[in-house]
Coordinates of N, CA, C and O in Angstrom, one line a residue:
M275 N -32.0 31.0 -48.2 CA -31.4 29.7 -47.7 C -30.3 30.0 -46.8 O -29.4 30.8 -47.1
F276 N -30.3 29.4 -45.6 CA -29.2 29.6 -44.6 C -28.0 28.8 -45.1 O -28.1 27.6 -45.3
S277 N -26.9 29.4 -45.2 CA -25.7 28.7 -45.5 C -24.5 29.4 -44.9 O -24.5 30.6 -44.6
G278 N -23.4 28.7 -44.8 CA -22.1 29.3 -44.3 C -22.0 29.2 -42.8 O -22.8 28.5 -42.2
T279 N -21.0 29.8 -42.3 CA -20.8 29.8 -40.9 C -21.7 30.9 -40.2 O -21.7 32.0 -40.7
G280 N -22.4 30.5 -39.2 CA -23.2 31.5 -38.5 C -23.9 30.9 -37.3 O -23.4 29.9 -36.8
Y281 N -25.0 31.5 -37.0 CA -25.7 31.0 -35.8 C -27.2 30.8 -36.1 O -27.7 31.5 -36.9
I282 N -27.8 29.9 -35.4 CA -29.3 29.8 -35.5 C -29.8 30.2 -34.1 O -29.3 29.7 -33.1
H283 N -30.8 31.1 -34.0 CA -31.3 31.5 -32.7 C -32.8 31.8 -32.9 O -33.3 31.9 -34.1
S284 N -33.5 32.0 -31.8 CA -34.9 32.4 -32.0 C -35.0 33.8 -31.5 O -34.3 34.3 -30.6
D285 N -35.9 34.5 -32.1 CA -36.2 35.9 -31.7 C -37.2 36.0 -30.6 O -37.7 35.0 -30.1
S286 N -37.6 37.2 -30.3 CA -38.6 37.4 -29.2 C -40.0 36.8 -29.5 O -40.8 36.6 -28.6
Y287 N -40.2 36.6 -30.8 CA -41.5 36.0 -31.2 C -41.4 34.5 -31.4 O -42.3 33.9 -32.0
R288 N -40.3 33.9 -31.1 CA -40.0 32.5 -31.2 C -39.9 32.0 -32.6 O -40.1 30.9 -32.9
N289 N -39.5 33.0 -33.5 CA -39.2 32.6 -34.9 C -37.8 32.1 -34.9 O -36.9 32.6 -34.1
L290 N -37.5 31.2 -35.7 CA -36.1 30.6 -35.8 C -35.4 31.4 -36.9 O -35.8 31.5 -38.0
I291 N -34.2 31.9 -36.5 CA -33.5 32.8 -37.4 C -32.1 32.2 -37.6 O -31.4 31.8 -36.7
G292 N -31.6 32.1 -38.9 CA -30.3 31.7 -39.2 C -29.5 33.0 -39.7 O -30.0 33.7 -40.5
T293 N -28.4 33.2 -39.1 CA -27.6 34.4 -39.5 C -26.2 34.0 -39.9 O -25.6 33.1 -39.4
T294 N -25.7 34.7 -41.0 CA -24.3 34.6 -41.4 C -23.9 36.1 -41.7 O -24.1 36.6 -42.7
G295 N -23.4 36.7 -40.7 CA -23.0 38.1 -40.8 C -24.2 39.0 -41.0 O -25.1 39.0 -40.2
A296 N -24.3 39.7 -42.1 CA -25.4 40.6 -42.4 C -26.6 39.9 -43.0 O -27.7 40.5 -43.0
Q297 N -26.4 38.7 -43.4 CA -27.6 37.9 -44.0 C -28.3 37.1 -42.9 O -27.7 36.7 -42.0
Y298 N -29.6 37.0 -43.1 CA -30.3 36.1 -42.2 C -31.5 35.4 -42.9 O -31.9 35.9 -44.0
T299 N -32.0 34.4 -42.4 CA -33.1 33.6 -42.9 C -34.1 33.3 -41.8 O -33.6 32.8 -40.7
V300 N -35.3 33.6 -42.0 CA -36.4 33.1 -41.1 C -36.8 31.7 -41.6 O -37.2 31.6 -42.8
F301 N -36.7 30.7 -40.8 CA -37.0 29.4 -41.2 C -38.5 29.2 -41.2 O -39.2 29.5 -40.2
Q302 N -39.1 28.9 -42.3 CA -40.5 28.7 -42.5 C -41.0 27.4 -41.8 O -40.3 26.4 -41.9
N303 N -42.2 27.4 -41.3 CA -42.8 26.2 -40.7 C -41.9 25.6 -39.6 O -41.9 24.4 -39.5
A304 N -41.2 26.4 -38.9 CA -40.4 25.9 -37.8 C -41.0 26.3 -36.5 O -41.4 27.4 -36.3
K305 N -41.0 25.4 -35.5 CA -41.5 25.7 -34.2 C -40.4 25.6 -33.2 O -39.7 24.6 -33.2
V306 N -40.2 26.6 -32.4 CA -39.1 26.6 -31.4 C -39.7 26.5 -30.0 O -40.6 27.3 -29.7
S307 N -39.2 25.6 -29.2 CA -39.7 25.5 -27.9 C -38.6 25.3 -26.9 O -37.7 24.5 -27.2
S308 N -38.6 26.1 -25.8 CA -37.5 25.9 -24.8 C -37.9 26.6 -23.5 O -38.4 27.6 -23.5
T309 N -37.6 25.9 -22.4 CA -37.7 26.5 -21.1 C -36.4 26.5 -20.4 O -36.3 27.0 -19.3
D310 N -35.4 26.0 -21.1 CA -34.0 26.0 -20.6 C -33.2 27.1 -21.3 O -33.1 27.2 -22.5
T311 N -32.5 27.9 -20.5 CA -31.7 29.0 -21.0 C -30.4 28.6 -21.5 O -29.6 29.4 -22.0
N312 N -30.0 27.3 -21.3 CA -28.7 26.8 -21.7 C -28.6 26.4 -23.2 O -27.5 26.2 -23.7
H313 N -29.7 26.3 -23.8 CA -29.7 26.0 -25.2 C -30.9 26.5 -25.9 O -31.9 26.9 -25.3
L314 N -30.9 26.4 -27.2 CA -32.0 26.9 -28.0 C -33.3 26.2 -27.7 O -34.3 26.8 -27.6
G315 N -33.3 24.9 -27.6 CA -34.5 24.2 -27.4 C -34.8 23.3 -28.5 O -33.9 22.8 -29.2
S316 N -36.0 22.9 -28.8 CA -36.4 22.0 -29.8 C -36.7 22.8 -31.1 O -37.4 23.8 -31.0
V317 N -36.3 22.3 -32.2 CA -36.7 22.9 -33.5 C -37.5 21.8 -34.3 O -36.9 20.7 -34.4
H318 N -38.7 22.0 -34.6 CA -39.5 21.0 -35.3 C -39.6 21.4 -36.8 O -40.3 22.3 -37.2
L319 N -38.9 20.6 -37.6 CA -38.9 20.8 -39.0 C -39.2 19.4 -39.7 O -38.9 18.4 -39.1
W320 N -39.9 19.4 -40.8 CA -40.1 18.2 -41.5 C -38.9 17.6 -42.1 O -38.6 16.5 -42.1
E321 N -38.1 18.5 -42.8 CA -36.9 18.0 -43.4 C -35.8 19.1 -43.3 O -36.1 20.3 -43.4
L322 N -34.7 18.7 -42.9 CA -33.5 19.6 -42.8 C -32.4 19.1 -43.7 O -32.0 18.0 -43.5
Q323 N -32.0 19.9 -44.6 CA -30.9 19.6 -45.5 C -29.7 20.3 -45.0 O -29.7 21.5 -44.7
Y324 N -28.6 19.5 -45.0 CA -27.3 20.1 -44.5 C -26.1 19.4 -45.2 O -26.3 18.3 -45.6
G325 N -25.0 20.0 -45.1 CA -23.8 19.4 -45.6 C -23.1 18.6 -44.6 O -22.4 17.6 -44.8
A326 N -23.1 19.1 -43.3 CA -22.5 18.4 -42.2 C -23.3 18.7 -40.9 O -23.8 19.8 -40.8
L327 N -23.4 17.7 -40.1 CA -24.1 17.9 -38.8 C -23.1 17.5 -37.8 O -22.5 16.4 -37.8
T328 N -22.7 18.4 -36.9 CA -21.7 18.1 -35.9 C -22.3 18.1 -34.5 O -22.9 19.0 -34.1
N329 N -22.1 16.9 -33.9 CA -22.4 16.8 -32.5 C -21.3 17.3 -31.6 O -20.1 16.9 -31.9
T330 N -21.5 18.1 -30.6 CA -20.5 18.5 -29.8 C -19.9 17.3 -29.1 O -20.6 16.6 -28.4
S331 N -18.6 17.1 -29.2 CA -17.9 15.9 -28.7 C -16.6 16.2 -28.1 O -15.9 15.3 -27.7
R332 N -16.2 17.4 -27.9 CA -14.9 17.8 -27.3 C -14.8 17.4 -25.9 O -15.7 17.6 -25.1
L333 N -13.7 16.7 -25.5 CA -13.5 16.3 -24.1 C -13.6 17.5 -23.2 O -14.1 17.4 -22.1
S334 N -13.1 18.7 -23.6 CA -13.2 19.9 -22.7 C -14.6 20.3 -22.3 O -14.7 21.1 -21.4
L335 N -15.6 19.8 -23.0 CA -17.0 20.1 -22.7 C -17.7 19.0 -22.0 O -18.9 19.2 -21.8
K336 N -17.0 18.0 -21.6 CA -17.7 16.8 -21.1 C -17.3 16.6 -19.6 O -16.2 16.9 -19.2
K337 N -18.2 15.9 -18.9 CA -17.9 15.5 -17.5 C -18.6 14.2 -17.2 O -19.4 13.7 -18.1
N338 N -18.3 13.5 -16.1 CA -18.9 12.2 -15.8 C -18.8 11.2 -16.8 O -19.7 10.5 -17.2
I339 N -17.6 11.1 -17.4 CA -17.3 10.2 -18.5 C -17.1 8.8 -18.0 O -16.3 8.6 -17.0
E340 N -17.7 7.8 -18.6 CA -17.6 6.4 -18.3 C -17.6 5.6 -19.6 O -18.4 5.8 -20.4
L341 N -16.6 4.7 -19.7 CA -16.6 3.8 -20.8 C -17.8 2.8 -20.7 O -18.1 2.4 -19.6
V342 N -18.4 2.5 -21.8 CA -19.6 1.6 -21.8 C -19.1 0.2 -21.9 O -18.0 -0.1 -22.5
N343 N -19.9 -0.7 -21.5 CA -19.7 -2.2 -21.7 C -20.1 -2.5 -23.1 O -21.3 -2.4 -23.4
I344 N -19.2 -2.9 -23.9 CA -19.5 -3.2 -25.4 C -20.5 -4.3 -25.5 O -21.5 -4.2 -26.3
D345 N -20.5 -5.3 -24.7 CA -21.4 -6.4 -24.8 C -22.8 -5.9 -24.4 O -23.8 -6.3 -25.1
D346 N -23.0 -5.1 -23.4 CA -24.3 -4.5 -23.0 C -24.8 -3.7 -24.1 O -26.0 -3.7 -24.4
M347 N -24.0 -2.8 -24.8 CA -24.5 -2.0 -25.8 C -24.9 -2.8 -27.0 O -26.0 -2.5 -27.6
A348 N -24.2 -3.8 -27.4 CA -24.6 -4.7 -28.5 C -25.9 -5.4 -28.2 O -26.8 -5.5 -29.1
D349 N -26.1 -5.9 -27.0 CA -27.4 -6.5 -26.6 C -28.5 -5.5 -26.8 O -29.6 -5.9 -27.2
K350 N -28.3 -4.3 -26.4 CA -29.4 -3.3 -26.5 C -29.7 -3.0 -28.0 O -30.9 -2.9 -28.4
I351 N -28.6 -3.0 -28.8 CA -28.9 -2.7 -30.3 C -29.6 -3.9 -30.8 O -30.6 -3.8 -31.6
Y352 N -29.2 -5.1 -30.5 CA -29.9 -6.4 -31.0 C -31.4 -6.4 -30.6 O -32.2 -7.0 -31.3
G353 N -31.7 -5.7 -29.5 CA -33.1 -5.8 -29.0 C -34.0 -4.7 -29.6 O -35.2 -4.6 -29.2
I354 N -33.5 -3.9 -30.5 CA -34.3 -2.8 -31.1 C -35.2 -3.4 -32.2 O -34.7 -4.1 -33.1
D355 N -36.5 -3.1 -32.2 CA -37.4 -3.4 -33.3 C -37.2 -2.3 -34.3 O -37.3 -1.1 -34.0
V356 N -36.9 -2.7 -35.6 CA -36.8 -1.8 -36.7 C -38.0 -2.0 -37.6 O -38.3 -3.1 -37.9
A357 N -38.7 -0.9 -37.9 CA -39.9 -1.0 -38.7 C -39.8 0.0 -39.9 O -39.1 0.9 -39.9
A358 N -40.6 -0.4 -40.9 CA -40.8 0.5 -42.0 C -42.2 1.2 -41.8 O -43.2 0.5 -41.4
F359 N -42.3 2.5 -42.0 CA -43.5 3.2 -41.7 C -43.7 4.5 -42.5 O -42.7 5.0 -43.0
N360 N -44.9 5.0 -42.5 CA -45.2 6.3 -43.0 C -45.6 7.2 -41.8 O -46.3 6.6 -40.9
Y361 N -45.4 8.4 -41.8 CA -45.9 9.3 -40.8 C -47.4 9.6 -41.1 O -47.8 9.5 -42.3
K362 N -48.2 9.9 -40.1 CA -49.6 10.1 -40.3 C -49.9 11.3 -41.2 O -50.9 11.3 -41.9
T363 N -48.9 12.2 -41.4 CA -49.1 13.4 -42.2 C -48.8 13.1 -43.7 O -49.0 13.9 -44.5
Q364 N -48.3 11.9 -44.0 CA -47.9 11.5 -45.3 C -49.0 10.7 -46.0 O -49.8 10.0 -45.3
L365 N -49.0 10.7 -47.3 CA -49.8 9.8 -48.1 C -49.4 8.4 -47.9 O -48.2 8.1 -47.7
D366 N -50.3 7.4 -48.1 CA -49.9 6.0 -48.0 C -48.9 5.6 -49.1 O -48.2 4.6 -48.9
T367 N -48.9 6.4 -50.1 CA -48.0 6.0 -51.3 C -46.6 6.6 -51.1 O -45.8 6.4 -51.9
A368 N -46.4 7.4 -50.1 CA -45.1 8.1 -49.9 C -44.1 7.0 -49.5 O -44.4 5.9 -49.0
K369 N -42.8 7.3 -49.8 CA -41.7 6.4 -49.5 C -41.7 6.2 -48.0 O -41.8 7.2 -47.2
K370 N -41.6 4.9 -47.6 CA -41.5 4.6 -46.1 C -40.2 5.0 -45.5 O -39.2 4.8 -46.2
S371 N -40.2 5.4 -44.3 CA -39.0 5.6 -43.5 C -38.7 4.2 -42.8 O -39.6 3.4 -42.6
I372 N -37.5 4.0 -42.4 CA -37.1 2.8 -41.7 C -36.4 3.2 -40.5 O -35.4 4.0 -40.5
G373 N -36.8 2.6 -39.3 CA -36.1 3.0 -38.1 C -36.8 2.5 -36.9 O -37.9 1.8 -37.0
P374 N -36.3 2.8 -35.7 CA -36.9 2.4 -34.5 C -38.2 3.3 -34.2 O -38.3 4.3 -34.8
I375 N -39.0 2.8 -33.3 CA -40.2 3.6 -33.0 C -40.3 3.8 -31.5 O -40.1 2.8 -30.7
V376 N -40.5 5.0 -31.1 CA -40.7 5.3 -29.7 C -42.2 5.1 -29.4 O -43.1 5.8 -29.9
D377 N -42.5 4.0 -28.7 CA -44.0 3.7 -28.5 C -44.5 4.5 -27.4 O -44.4 4.2 -26.2
D378 N -45.2 5.6 -27.7 CA -45.8 6.5 -26.7 C -47.3 6.2 -26.6 O -48.0 7.0 -26.0
V379 N -47.8 5.1 -27.2 CA -49.2 4.8 -27.2 C -49.6 3.7 -26.4 O -50.6 3.8 -25.6
N380 N -48.9 2.6 -26.4 CA -49.3 1.3 -25.8 C -48.7 1.2 -24.4 O -47.5 1.5 -24.2
E381 N -49.5 0.9 -23.4 CA -49.1 0.7 -22.0 C -48.0 -0.4 -22.0 O -46.9 -0.3 -21.4
T382 N -48.3 -1.6 -22.6 CA -47.4 -2.6 -22.8 C -46.8 -2.4 -24.2 O -47.5 -2.5 -25.2
K383 N -45.5 -2.0 -24.2 CA -44.9 -1.5 -25.5 C -45.0 -2.6 -26.6 O -44.6 -3.7 -26.4
K384 N -45.4 -2.2 -27.8 CA -45.5 -3.0 -28.9 C -44.2 -3.1 -29.7 O -43.8 -4.0 -30.3
Y385 N -43.4 -2.0 -29.6 CA -42.1 -1.9 -30.3 C -41.0 -1.7 -29.3 O -41.1 -0.8 -28.4
R386 N -40.0 -2.5 -29.4 CA -38.9 -2.4 -28.4 C -37.8 -1.4 -28.8 O -37.3 -1.4 -29.9
L387 N -37.5 -0.5 -27.9 CA -36.5 0.5 -28.0 C -36.0 0.9 -26.6 O -36.7 1.5 -25.9
P388 N -34.8 0.4 -26.3 CA -34.3 0.7 -24.9 C -34.3 2.2 -24.6 O -34.0 3.0 -25.5
S389 N -34.6 2.6 -23.4 CA -34.6 4.0 -23.0 C -33.3 4.7 -23.3 O -33.3 6.0 -23.4
D390 N -32.2 4.0 -23.3 CA -30.9 4.7 -23.6 C -30.9 5.4 -25.0 O -30.1 6.3 -25.2
F391 N -31.8 5.0 -25.9 CA -31.9 5.5 -27.2 C -33.1 6.4 -27.5 O -33.3 6.8 -28.6
I392 N -33.8 6.8 -26.4 CA -34.9 7.7 -26.5 C -34.5 9.1 -26.0 O -33.9 9.2 -25.0
A393 N -34.8 10.1 -26.8 CA -34.4 11.5 -26.4 C -35.1 11.8 -25.1 O -36.1 11.3 -24.8
E394 N -34.4 12.7 -24.4 CA -35.0 13.1 -23.1 C -36.4 13.6 -23.2 O -37.2 13.4 -22.2
S395 N -36.8 14.2 -24.3 CA -38.2 14.7 -24.4 C -39.2 13.6 -24.6 O -40.3 13.7 -24.3
G396 N -38.7 12.4 -24.9 CA -39.5 11.2 -25.2 C -40.2 11.3 -26.5 O -41.0 10.4 -26.9
N397 N -39.9 12.3 -27.4 CA -40.5 12.4 -28.6 C -39.8 11.8 -29.8 O -40.4 11.7 -30.9
G398 N -38.6 11.3 -29.6 CA -37.9 10.7 -30.7 C -36.6 10.0 -30.2 O -36.5 9.8 -29.0
T399 N -35.8 9.6 -31.2 CA -34.6 8.8 -30.8 C -33.4 9.8 -30.5 O -33.4 10.9 -31.0
D400 N -32.5 9.3 -29.7 CA -31.3 10.0 -29.4 C -30.3 9.4 -30.3 O -29.6 8.4 -30.0
D401 N -30.1 9.9 -31.5 CA -29.3 9.4 -32.6 C -27.8 9.3 -32.2 O -27.1 8.4 -32.6
H402 N -27.4 10.3 -31.4 CA -26.0 10.3 -30.9 C -25.7 9.1 -30.1 O -24.7 8.4 -30.3
S403 N -26.6 8.7 -29.2 CA -26.4 7.5 -28.4 C -26.5 6.3 -29.2 O -25.8 5.3 -29.0
L404 N -27.5 6.3 -30.2 CA -27.6 5.1 -31.1 C -26.3 4.9 -31.9 O -25.9 3.8 -32.0
I405 N -25.7 6.0 -32.4 CA -24.5 5.8 -33.2 C -23.4 5.3 -32.3 O -22.6 4.4 -32.7
G406 N -23.3 5.8 -31.0 CA -22.3 5.3 -30.1 C -22.4 3.8 -29.8 O -21.5 3.0 -29.8
A407 N -23.7 3.4 -29.6 CA -24.0 1.9 -29.4 C -23.7 1.1 -30.6 O -23.2 0.0 -30.5
L408 N -24.0 1.6 -31.8 CA -23.7 0.9 -33.1 C -22.2 0.7 -33.2 O -21.7 -0.3 -33.7
I409 N -21.4 1.8 -32.9 CA -19.9 1.6 -32.9 C -19.5 0.5 -32.0 O -18.6 -0.3 -32.3
A410 N -20.0 0.5 -30.8 CA -19.7 -0.6 -29.8 C -20.0 -1.9 -30.4 O -19.3 -2.9 -30.2
T411 N -21.2 -2.0 -31.0 CA -21.6 -3.3 -31.6 C -20.7 -3.8 -32.7 O -20.3 -4.9 -32.8
V412 N -20.2 -2.8 -33.6 CA -19.3 -3.2 -34.6 C -18.0 -3.6 -34.0 O -17.4 -4.6 -34.5
Q413 N -17.5 -3.0 -32.9 CA -16.3 -3.4 -32.2 C -16.4 -4.8 -31.7 O -15.5 -5.7 -31.9
K414 N -17.6 -5.1 -31.1 CA -17.8 -6.5 -30.6 C -17.8 -7.5 -31.8 O -17.2 -8.6 -31.7
Q415 N -18.5 -7.2 -32.8 CA -18.5 -8.1 -34.0 C -17.2 -8.3 -34.6 O -16.8 -9.4 -35.1
A416 N -16.4 -7.2 -34.7 CA -15.0 -7.3 -35.3 C -14.2 -8.3 -34.4 O -13.4 -9.1 -35.0
K417 N -14.3 -8.2 -33.1 CA -13.6 -9.1 -32.2 C -14.0 -10.5 -32.4 O -13.2 -11.4 -32.5
Q418 N -15.3 -10.7 -32.6 CA -15.9 -12.1 -32.8 C -15.4 -12.6 -34.1 O -15.0 -13.8 -34.2
I419 N -15.3 -11.8 -35.1 CA -14.8 -12.3 -36.5 C -13.4 -12.7 -36.4 O -13.0 -13.7 -36.9
S420 N -12.6 -11.9 -35.7 CA -11.1 -12.2 -35.5 C -11.0 -13.5 -34.8 O -10.1 -14.3 -35.2
E421 N -11.7 -13.7 -33.7 CA -11.6 -15.0 -33.0 C -12.1 -16.2 -33.8 O -11.4 -17.2 -33.8
L422 N -13.1 -16.0 -34.6 CA -13.5 -17.1 -35.5 C -12.5 -17.4 -36.6 O -12.2 -18.6 -36.9
E423 N -11.9 -16.3 -37.1 CA -10.8 -16.5 -38.1 C -9.6 -17.3 -37.5 O -9.1 -18.2 -38.2
L424 N -9.3 -17.0 -36.3 CA -8.2 -17.7 -35.6 C -8.5 -19.2 -35.4 O -7.7 -20.0 -35.6
R425 N -9.8 -19.4 -35.1 CA -10.2 -20.8 -34.9 C -10.2 -21.6 -36.2 O -9.8 -22.7 -36.2
M426 N -10.6 -20.9 -37.3 CA -10.6 -21.5 -38.6 C -9.1 -21.9 -39.0 O -8.9 -23.0 -39.5
V427 N -8.2 -20.9 -38.8 CA -6.8 -21.2 -39.2 C -6.3 -22.3 -38.3 O -5.6 -23.2 -38.8
S428 N -6.6 -22.3 -37.1 CA -6.2 -23.4 -36.2 C -6.7 -24.8 -36.6 O -5.9 -25.7 -36.6
Q429 N -7.9 -24.8 -37.0 CA -8.5 -26.1 -37.5 C -7.9 -26.5 -38.8 O -7.6 -27.7 -39.1
E430 N -7.6 -25.5 -39.7 CA -6.9 -25.9 -41.0 C -5.5 -26.4 -40.8 O -5.1 -27.3 -41.5
L431 N -4.8 -25.9 -39.8 CA -3.5 -26.4 -39.5 C -3.5 -27.8 -38.9 O -2.6 -28.6 -39.1
K432 N -4.5 -28.1 -38.2 CA -4.7 -29.4 -37.6 C -5.1 -30.4 -38.7 O -4.8 -31.6 -38.6
G433 N -5.9 -30.0 -39.6 CA -6.5 -30.8 -40.6 C -5.6 -31.2 -41.7 O -5.2 -32.2 -42.2

């Protein structure tokens, strides 16, 4: 089991290796694919258990920064179809997953998911962008709640 501080990389045979000093683990049933030398690439696992998942978010590593329009982000979140489903590799009796669907089958999309939240590969969701948009949506709703509370207090004072 890979644990502790270390690195995950692929070897010359495209095996996925986790290293912590002198210890290493070859991840079983993992497929690594990459044509880009700037990062490892894609790792395809059925389940990954971890204690913390950190998205790189330091300002020193970013460029082309623009604040998003909170209203636009909320509208995009409101437009996502959320479904319960099983993967085709699962039994029908397996616990269903819940989430958005990247419709890669239908010419006229059956499930709505704005392209902002689809990973560049087109194979899944961009969870980092989804979380950012959800934060913006919470901010919008918190503002709306505050405005409604003020209106209620104002009405009570008049009444």
